[in-house]
Amino acid sequence: MDAWEQKVKDRLKALPKLSSSALESNVLSKISQENNRKKNRRRVQQGLSIAACIACAGIGIGTLSLHSAAIPKPLNAIQPSKQPFAQAFGQVDWWMSPLQTVEGPTVTQLGKNTDFPVSDRNPVVQITVDAKVKNTATNETLSNVNTQGLLLFFQDGVQVASYFVDAPNQPLAPGQSAEWKFQPMSSSWPAHLDHVQAKLTFIRRINWTPTQSVLPSKLQPTVEIPSLGWKIGRSPLQVTMLDFTGYGQNNMYMQIRADVYNPTNEALRDQNLMGFIFLPKDSTSSALDDYTFKYMVDVSFLHGEIAPKTHQTVTFKFVGNASLDLIHRTPSILIVSKATLPKGDN
Amino acid sequence: MERGNQDPMLEVQPVYGVVSQVESTADTELLRELVNSYSSDILSLAFSYVRDFQQAEDIAQEVFLRAYRNLNRFHGKSSYKTWLYSIAANCSKDFLRARKVRQVFWLRKTQEPPEYGRSAESEAIQTIEGDSVWKIVMQLSVKYREVIILHYKEDFSTSQIADVLGISEQTVRTRLFRARDMLKKLLEKEELDWMPGNKK
């Protein structure tokens, strides 16, 4: 570099840097506005997704022939849900369980465990949610067989996380109460959250069989582990999607047929299994992305089980959002086993 | 500033809970870091293009908003600084192009120097605008001015300038050569005593 160039460089570098006191706040304010808009959109989608999940879990899988006359009102009630999900929930009381939260839920955040950080941005956070729940039914015993919980977390009025949770392990007679406790898996907990509030709601688990063309009056349990909670573990089953079809308005009634192979040497009962269907927005999205629709579905085998070293075609039916056609998405299916917990481990 | 995806399979462990929807503000935190680290640089770069503080401020704001919206497209092939400078150069040139259109309609309007209050910003601007070397650099056309600013003021290598401007390194070298030549002639014309041709 010539001397004059060095001089030019020195002169230019010596010039004061400009700064703007308003820039950061303006940018963050705009970002905040954008985030709020996104959150609102996401909240609607989350609500729809979870609602569809619950609808799906509530309806059961079976071999139900879906036609518009048989579709219960709640599905329609959920779809336009631009209001907070809990409110939309309130409109659809037919699937609400008589199990109600009478105290709490209170959220205790024990802080970030820096002794075992997963990463700087994903430290282990210990969250415990406590509540007291009561069976308000007059003639029905409730347990995690016929009741499924949904735990929603809110921060500043915005839903930030949601979990399907179990009802208390021990069956509750009418009028009986029980303490309920839940600890989200720490690695799935958004570490940045602080002072979150929780809402705990219980819905019915209903198995809707083909013989029932209207809302079933008698509840049938989909799992038979009344005194135990269930954990989720990997299933040895191999799943291959055969086809994905939809019908109704915007293909809102969706069906996936899948070939399921049992490579083990023992028969596996469907009551110990549960399926998840993920419909990611595109090939770059992961199953847990915000815009991935997620469905929890039951798995139904012929005669309730799949024999060793055999294939079965399983049909998963689930209901989506009438305003959004999801049929062009590429689903992924995950079958997990609901391993039981020893008594008293909950 | 690490980014990563969650593997859904990892979530399926023997633990209560089924599906979690995790919403992260990591992007916002990252943006805050970027604004804190580079706002002054980006503002100054934008000012070198448009020579108007308020417009430079608007551009800088747009730069960070664009960056935020496209954080998922940043794959770390360049540094955040280079990436932000690249957005800033594009935003500034977009702005200049739009301003050309606007000037067709506002040609008759008297161009008066913008008034700044007696603030740190106005003093900085006056210092910059009053500097003889800066004034000469500003006489260059945008495509030569930008390489001079990036090379001399920001210490960018030709490779980094190529990344920022989205042109080849050879083009950068050519522009730099010509810009240097033009700059030298202009500086000599100004009779600056530290220029070789002006020494008596």
XYZ file of C-alpha atoms in Angstrom:
546
model
C 0.000 0.000 0.000
C 1.356 3.412 -0.976
C 1.825 6.103 1.610
C -1.079 8.140 0.258
C -3.305 5.081 0.394
C -2.328 4.526 3.986
C -3.204 8.162 4.641
C -6.608 7.699 2.984
C -7.156 4.608 5.039
C -6.171 6.355 8.271
C -8.424 9.301 7.490
C -11.415 7.145 6.660
C -10.920 4.927 9.652
C -10.587 7.930 11.921
C -14.032 9.182 10.955
C -16.544 8.749 13.740
C -18.928 5.832 13.577
C -22.546 6.785 13.482
C -24.851 5.462 16.088
C -28.533 5.569 16.626
C -30.096 5.277 20.009
C -33.447 4.528 18.433
C -32.259 1.852 16.048
C -32.122 -1.051 18.461
C -35.440 -0.271 20.073
C -37.064 0.311 16.676
C -35.779 -2.965 15.312
C -36.735 -4.918 18.405
C -40.112 -3.282 18.472
C -40.755 -4.263 14.856
C -39.492 -7.768 15.566
C -41.766 -7.971 18.545
C -44.698 -6.931 16.389
C -43.759 -9.516 13.795
C -43.376 -12.159 16.471
C -46.755 -11.352 17.911
C -48.309 -11.669 14.501
C -46.490 -14.957 13.999
C -47.494 -16.157 17.450
C -51.106 -15.354 16.735
C -50.939 -17.306 13.509
C -49.083 -20.100 15.257
C -51.505 -20.135 18.137
C -54.330 -20.685 15.702
C -52.373 -23.449 14.022
C -51.362 -24.993 17.306
C -54.918 -24.897 18.448
C -56.064 -26.487 15.256
C -53.338 -29.057 15.371
C -53.894 -30.019 18.951
C -57.616 -29.888 18.510
C -57.336 -32.212 15.593
C -55.102 -34.402 17.691
C -57.631 -34.558 20.420
C -60.457 -35.028 18.019
C -58.508 -37.852 16.547
C -57.726 -39.380 19.903
C -61.310 -38.882 20.923
C -62.774 -40.390 17.831
C -60.418 -43.286 17.885
C -59.242 -44.950 14.774
C -61.043 -48.206 14.150
C -62.476 -48.504 10.716
C -64.974 -45.726 11.021
C -66.518 -44.665 7.794
C -66.411 -40.918 7.920
C -69.187 -39.038 6.260
C -70.366 -35.590 6.923
C -73.470 -36.599 8.818
C -71.376 -38.587 11.231
C -68.899 -35.849 11.928
C -69.741 -34.425 15.288
C -70.215 -30.745 15.857
C -67.038 -30.178 17.845
C -64.838 -30.617 14.839
C -66.514 -27.721 13.154
C -66.415 -25.742 16.334
C -62.661 -26.022 16.484
C -61.695 -25.228 12.961
C -62.206 -21.475 12.891
C -60.547 -21.167 16.255
C -58.878 -17.795 16.201
C -59.600 -17.377 19.847
C -57.389 -18.859 22.514
C -57.529 -22.596 22.390
C -58.827 -22.938 25.904
C -61.883 -20.915 24.932
C -62.493 -23.038 21.889
C -62.156 -25.965 24.200
C -64.959 -24.679 26.328
C -67.355 -24.720 23.437
C -67.065 -28.420 22.943
C -68.199 -29.987 26.127
C -69.139 -33.407 24.819
C -65.594 -34.613 24.953
C -64.653 -32.878 28.136
C -63.938 -35.302 30.904
C -65.678 -34.854 34.236
C -62.188 -34.892 35.673
C -61.537 -31.275 36.542
C -58.678 -29.309 37.916
C -59.741 -27.905 41.249
C -56.406 -26.544 42.474
C -53.535 -25.265 40.408
C -51.905 -26.102 38.203
C -48.938 -24.405 39.772
C -45.676 -24.324 37.915
C -42.410 -24.570 39.775
C -39.273 -23.829 37.857
C -36.258 -24.996 39.770
C -33.918 -23.123 37.511
C -31.445 -24.073 34.930
C -29.253 -26.930 35.933
C -25.875 -25.729 34.811
C -24.215 -28.909 36.044
C -25.597 -30.771 33.110
C -26.117 -28.375 30.247
C -27.224 -29.922 26.991
C -25.802 -26.834 25.378
C -25.517 -23.180 26.264
C -28.789 -22.533 24.549
C -30.539 -25.611 25.808
C -29.766 -26.053 29.451
C -31.644 -28.551 31.516
C -34.590 -26.877 33.150
C -36.461 -28.532 35.935
C -40.135 -27.800 35.750
C -42.741 -29.356 37.958
C -46.439 -28.828 37.606
C -48.701 -29.655 40.518
C -52.453 -29.725 40.571
C -55.337 -31.242 42.421
C -57.928 -32.895 40.245
C -61.397 -34.093 41.079
C -63.805 -36.469 39.456
C -66.967 -34.394 39.198
C -68.975 -37.182 37.607
C -71.826 -38.667 39.584
C -71.670 -42.229 38.377
C -68.437 -42.795 36.536
C -65.019 -43.795 37.711
C -62.256 -41.969 35.891
C -58.686 -42.975 35.325
C -56.031 -42.666 32.712
C -57.875 -45.366 30.811
C -60.754 -43.169 29.840
C -59.299 -39.734 30.406
C -56.526 -37.901 28.661
C -55.022 -34.652 29.884
C -53.838 -31.679 27.938
C -51.450 -29.324 29.636
C -50.950 -25.966 28.016
C -48.323 -23.440 29.031
C -48.750 -19.742 28.503
C -46.409 -16.861 28.843
C -47.771 -13.336 28.546
C -51.020 -14.803 27.310
C -49.374 -16.664 24.456
C -49.345 -20.431 24.345
C -45.729 -21.511 24.423
C -45.810 -25.250 24.963
C -48.298 -28.068 25.148
C -48.176 -31.625 26.345
C -50.499 -34.551 26.348
C -50.497 -35.870 29.866
C -52.046 -38.683 31.788
C -54.845 -38.521 34.246
C -53.922 -39.774 37.717
C -52.933 -43.394 37.730
C -55.318 -44.495 40.397
C -58.970 -44.681 39.348
C -61.005 -41.910 40.923
C -64.496 -42.661 42.116
C -67.175 -39.963 41.684
C -66.381 -37.022 43.911
C -62.886 -38.244 44.695
C -59.836 -36.008 44.357
C -56.185 -36.733 43.764
C -52.901 -34.922 43.623
C -51.491 -34.683 40.136
C -47.914 -34.005 39.217
C -46.130 -33.612 35.930
C -42.550 -32.950 34.912
C -41.966 -32.051 31.290
C -38.955 -33.667 29.763
C -36.281 -31.117 30.463
C -34.703 -31.193 27.040
C -38.014 -30.366 25.401
C -38.721 -27.453 27.668
C -38.065 -24.046 26.112
C -35.223 -22.885 28.314
C -35.860 -19.195 27.829
C -39.299 -19.356 29.387
C -39.854 -17.841 32.725
C -42.945 -17.263 34.846
C -45.138 -19.408 32.688
C -48.704 -20.229 33.600
C -50.313 -23.561 32.975
C -53.789 -24.704 32.106
C -54.742 -28.313 32.663
C -57.746 -29.781 30.936
C -58.937 -33.331 30.690
C -60.748 -34.859 27.785
C -62.260 -38.227 27.221
C -60.522 -41.037 25.433
C -63.160 -42.517 23.234
C -62.963 -45.453 20.929
C -65.489 -44.935 18.218
C -66.382 -48.135 16.478
C -68.045 -48.534 13.064
C -71.329 -49.530 14.625
C -71.658 -46.139 16.225
C -72.970 -43.643 13.765
C -73.665 -41.035 16.387
C -71.769 -39.896 19.405
C -71.216 -42.961 21.527
C -73.122 -43.016 24.749
C -70.896 -45.585 26.312
C -67.222 -44.945 26.586
C -64.860 -47.689 25.712
C -61.318 -47.566 26.956
C -58.587 -47.730 24.400
C -55.966 -48.970 26.782
C -56.218 -51.442 29.591
C -53.683 -50.382 32.123
C -55.899 -48.801 34.729
C -53.498 -48.600 37.597
C -50.390 -47.665 35.761
C -49.143 -44.631 33.984
C -47.486 -45.095 30.676
C -44.188 -44.092 29.304
C -43.254 -43.752 25.709
C -40.575 -45.888 24.188
C -39.414 -46.914 20.790
C -41.480 -49.564 19.109
C -39.827 -52.303 17.083
C -42.556 -52.076 14.456
C -41.561 -51.050 10.971
C -43.995 -48.737 9.270
C -44.238 -48.054 5.559
C -46.802 -45.641 4.257
C -48.940 -47.063 1.468
C -51.107 -44.106 0.629
C -52.372 -40.852 1.990
C -55.798 -39.750 0.916
C -58.230 -37.109 1.926
C -61.797 -36.192 1.242
C -64.333 -33.655 2.290
C -63.794 -29.924 2.178
C -60.133 -29.261 1.501
C -59.438 -32.910 2.217
C -60.096 -32.290 5.852
C -60.826 -35.971 6.503
C -57.512 -37.680 6.034
C -56.541 -41.281 5.952
C -53.177 -42.926 5.882
C -52.847 -46.575 5.089
C -49.605 -48.037 6.265
C -47.960 -51.393 6.170
C -46.808 -52.352 9.623
C -44.315 -55.173 10.063
C -43.542 -56.869 13.325
C -39.928 -58.070 13.102
C -39.904 -59.475 16.611
C -40.622 -62.995 17.744
C -43.595 -62.051 19.810
C -47.040 -60.737 19.124
C -47.587 -57.065 19.915
C -50.896 -55.816 21.149
C -52.188 -52.542 19.768
C -53.390 -51.384 23.158
C -49.768 -50.913 24.109
C -49.016 -48.795 21.092
C -49.714 -45.301 19.991
C -49.068 -43.561 16.726
C -47.933 -40.097 15.874
C -48.399 -38.546 12.505
C -46.394 -35.516 11.556
C -47.224 -33.403 8.566
C -44.282 -31.053 8.100
C -44.634 -27.985 5.951
C -41.848 -29.043 3.620
C -38.915 -31.384 3.383
C -36.697 -29.080 5.404
C -39.078 -28.899 8.355
C -38.696 -31.191 11.303
C -41.475 -33.015 13.070
C -41.512 -30.495 15.872
C -41.422 -27.368 13.781
C -44.027 -24.789 14.523
C -45.788 -25.289 11.234
C -45.764 -29.064 11.369
C -49.209 -30.478 12.059
C -49.062 -33.256 14.611
C -51.611 -35.931 15.295
C -51.779 -38.497 18.001
C -53.568 -41.578 16.796
C -54.428 -44.994 18.088
C -53.122 -48.077 16.367
C -55.653 -50.792 15.585
C -54.621 -54.266 14.526
C -56.915 -56.987 13.389
C -57.898 -58.914 16.528
C -55.967 -56.380 18.558
C -52.491 -57.654 17.809
C -49.878 -58.221 15.176
C -48.300 -61.653 15.055
C -44.529 -62.114 14.958
C -42.853 -61.700 11.572
C -46.077 -60.624 9.918
C -47.359 -57.555 8.101
C -50.665 -55.827 8.616
C -52.209 -52.921 6.865
C -53.248 -50.317 9.373
C -55.458 -47.383 8.615
C -55.053 -44.140 10.466
C -57.891 -41.704 10.121
C -57.704 -38.184 11.400
C -59.431 -34.924 10.869
C -57.699 -31.732 9.860
C -58.593 -28.190 9.267
C -61.234 -27.426 6.664
C -59.471 -24.238 5.679
C -56.127 -25.837 4.994
C -55.462 -28.680 2.608
C -52.734 -30.868 4.084
C -52.953 -33.689 1.620
C -49.929 -32.498 -0.324
C -47.694 -32.708 2.681
C -45.493 -35.717 3.186
C -46.473 -37.454 6.385
C -44.192 -39.348 8.655
C -45.564 -41.941 11.031
C -44.097 -42.933 14.308
C -45.421 -45.824 16.348
C -44.314 -45.836 19.933
C -44.863 -48.287 22.690
C -46.591 -47.266 25.845
C -44.409 -49.049 28.314
C -45.981 -49.264 31.710
C -44.543 -47.778 34.813
C -44.135 -49.739 37.988
C -46.725 -48.863 40.574
C -45.775 -45.920 42.677
C -43.254 -44.664 40.157
C -45.471 -41.771 39.284
C -24.881 -18.062 18.090
C -25.300 -21.769 17.607
C -28.307 -23.007 15.733
C -29.667 -26.506 15.492
C -32.693 -28.643 14.915
C -34.388 -30.895 17.357
C -34.627 -34.490 16.401
C -38.149 -35.660 17.138
C -36.877 -39.155 17.782
C -34.898 -37.866 20.689
C -38.101 -36.670 22.231
C -39.539 -40.148 22.309
C -37.882 -41.299 25.439
C -39.400 -43.018 28.434
C -40.632 -39.825 29.971
C -44.098 -38.500 30.494
C -45.498 -36.193 27.893
C -46.020 -36.801 24.263
C -45.524 -33.960 21.875
C -44.173 -30.614 22.802
C -44.417 -27.534 20.734
C -41.388 -25.510 21.510
C -41.248 -21.938 20.585
C -37.926 -20.262 20.815
C -36.874 -16.677 21.108
C -33.317 -17.649 20.306
C -33.606 -15.775 17.027
C -34.603 -12.624 18.837
C -31.700 -12.993 21.223
C -29.364 -13.505 18.320
C -30.762 -10.476 16.559
C -30.245 -8.399 19.663
C -26.614 -9.480 19.701
C -26.243 -8.607 16.040
C -27.811 -5.180 16.512
C -25.577 -4.496 19.485
C -22.481 -5.618 17.643
C -23.034 -4.190 14.186
C -25.640 -1.436 14.223
C -23.029 1.283 14.152
C -21.135 -0.353 11.269
C -24.284 -0.918 9.256
C -25.547 2.590 9.890
C -22.226 4.069 8.800
C -22.116 1.905 5.696
C -25.651 2.878 4.739
C -24.744 6.516 5.315
C -21.838 6.172 2.890
C -24.364 5.242 0.225
C -27.232 7.610 0.879
C -25.493 10.434 2.804
C -28.577 11.120 4.844
C -28.721 10.056 8.451
C -32.430 9.408 8.676
C -32.433 7.420 5.478
C -29.392 5.500 6.691
C -31.248 4.777 9.887
C -34.223 3.466 7.908
C -31.921 1.289 5.853
C -30.133 -0.065 8.919
C -33.478 -0.929 10.434
C -34.491 -2.718 7.264
C -31.171 -4.571 7.226
C -31.739 -6.065 10.659
C -35.348 -6.879 9.904
C -34.314 -8.681 6.722
C -31.590 -10.464 8.640
C -34.051 -11.575 11.286
C -36.495 -12.869 8.697
C -33.726 -14.788 6.961
C -31.794 -16.124 9.909
C -32.757 -19.635 8.898
C -31.001 -19.088 5.582
C -27.751 -18.108 7.188
C -25.597 -21.207 7.050
C -22.399 -19.762 8.434
C -20.560 -19.774 5.110
C -19.555 -16.200 5.834
C -19.419 -14.278 9.079
C -22.471 -12.512 10.408
C -20.669 -9.251 9.730
C -20.113 -10.034 6.047
C -23.671 -11.247 5.730
C -25.089 -8.088 7.307
C -22.870 -5.874 5.158
C -24.122 -7.705 2.122
C -27.735 -7.050 3.096
C -26.852 -3.438 3.869
C -25.208 -2.903 0.474
C -28.224 -4.359 -1.283
C -30.699 -2.382 0.806
C -28.782 0.839 0.235
C -28.638 0.333 -3.510
C -32.329 -0.544 -3.574
C -32.927 2.681 -1.743
C -30.807 4.687 -4.174
C -32.668 3.193 -7.119
C -35.996 4.061 -5.513
C -34.723 7.551 -4.738
C -33.876 8.091 -8.390
C -37.497 7.444 -9.224
C -38.667 9.770 -6.498
C -36.300 12.505 -7.678
C -38.059 12.592 -11.031
C -41.081 13.897 -9.204
C -39.292 16.064 -6.709
C -36.684 17.549 -8.975
C -37.930 21.070 -8.531
C -37.998 20.908 -4.840
C -35.098 22.784 -3.341
C -32.596 20.407 -1.896
C -31.656 21.740 1.439
C -29.217 20.076 3.713
C -31.050 18.144 6.375
C -31.031 19.759 9.729
C -29.792 17.787 12.645
C -30.141 18.750 16.224
C -27.114 19.497 18.334
C -26.639 15.870 19.179
C -23.760 13.433 19.095
C -25.128 12.204 15.794
C -25.146 15.642 14.207
C -21.616 16.299 15.375
C -20.475 12.989 13.960
C -22.172 13.726 10.666
C -20.619 17.172 10.487
C -17.208 15.700 11.174
C -17.686 13.109 8.470
C -19.139 15.491 5.910
C -16.447 18.043 6.665
C -13.591 15.651 6.035
C -11.831 16.420 2.771
C -10.986 12.798 1.991
C -14.543 11.696 2.648
C -15.829 14.445 0.363
C -13.588 13.212 -2.434
C -14.541 9.587 -1.919
C -18.166 10.661 -2.128
C -17.515 12.106 -5.573
C -16.917 8.618 -6.898
C -19.802 6.699 -8.351
C -21.411 4.144 -6.087
C -19.690 1.092 -7.549
C -16.235 2.599 -6.933
C -17.166 4.307 -3.698
C -18.362 1.097 -2.091
C -15.168 -0.809 -2.779
C -13.086 2.071 -1.406
C -15.166 2.245 1.754
C -15.148 -1.507 2.290
C -11.453 -1.857 1.546
C -9.969 1.162 3.287
C -12.492 2.040 5.953
C -13.738 -1.410 6.867
C -10.546 -3.352 6.188
C -12.315 -5.953 4.060
C -10.238 -8.204 1.812
C -11.110 -8.521 -1.873
C -12.640 -11.883 -1.113
C -14.863 -10.415 1.598
C -15.823 -7.496 -0.647
C -16.751 -9.999 -3.338
C -18.996 -11.790 -0.839
C -20.594 -8.572 0.335
C -21.276 -7.209 -3.121
C -22.040 -10.515 -4.782
C -19.436 -10.045 -7.482
C -16.272 -11.915 -8.395
C -12.952 -11.203 -6.759
C -11.549 -10.242 -10.148
C -14.278 -7.629 -10.545
C -13.465 -6.340 -7.081
C -9.794 -6.033 -7.985
C -10.635 -4.235 -11.226
C -12.987 -1.819 -9.504
C -10.534 -1.240 -6.731
C -7.774 -0.500 -9.210
C -9.889 1.997 -11.092
C -11.315 3.518 -7.925
C -7.830 3.951 -6.524
C -6.734 5.643 -9.721
C -9.706 8.006 -9.756
C -9.310 8.736 -6.089
C -5.643 9.551 -6.486
C -6.362 12.012 -9.278
C -9.112 13.684 -7.313
C -6.931 13.946 -4.214
C -4.091 15.458 -6.227
C -6.510 17.976 -7.653
C -7.423 19.000 -4.128
C -3.812 19.983 -3.524
C -3.530 17.915 -0.370
C 0.038 18.262 0.712
C 0.386 14.620 1.648
C -0.327 13.495 -1.887
C 2.861 12.579 -3.774
C 2.045 14.769 -6.790
C 1.406 17.787 -4.571
C 4.700 17.796 -2.730
C 6.718 20.869 -3.441
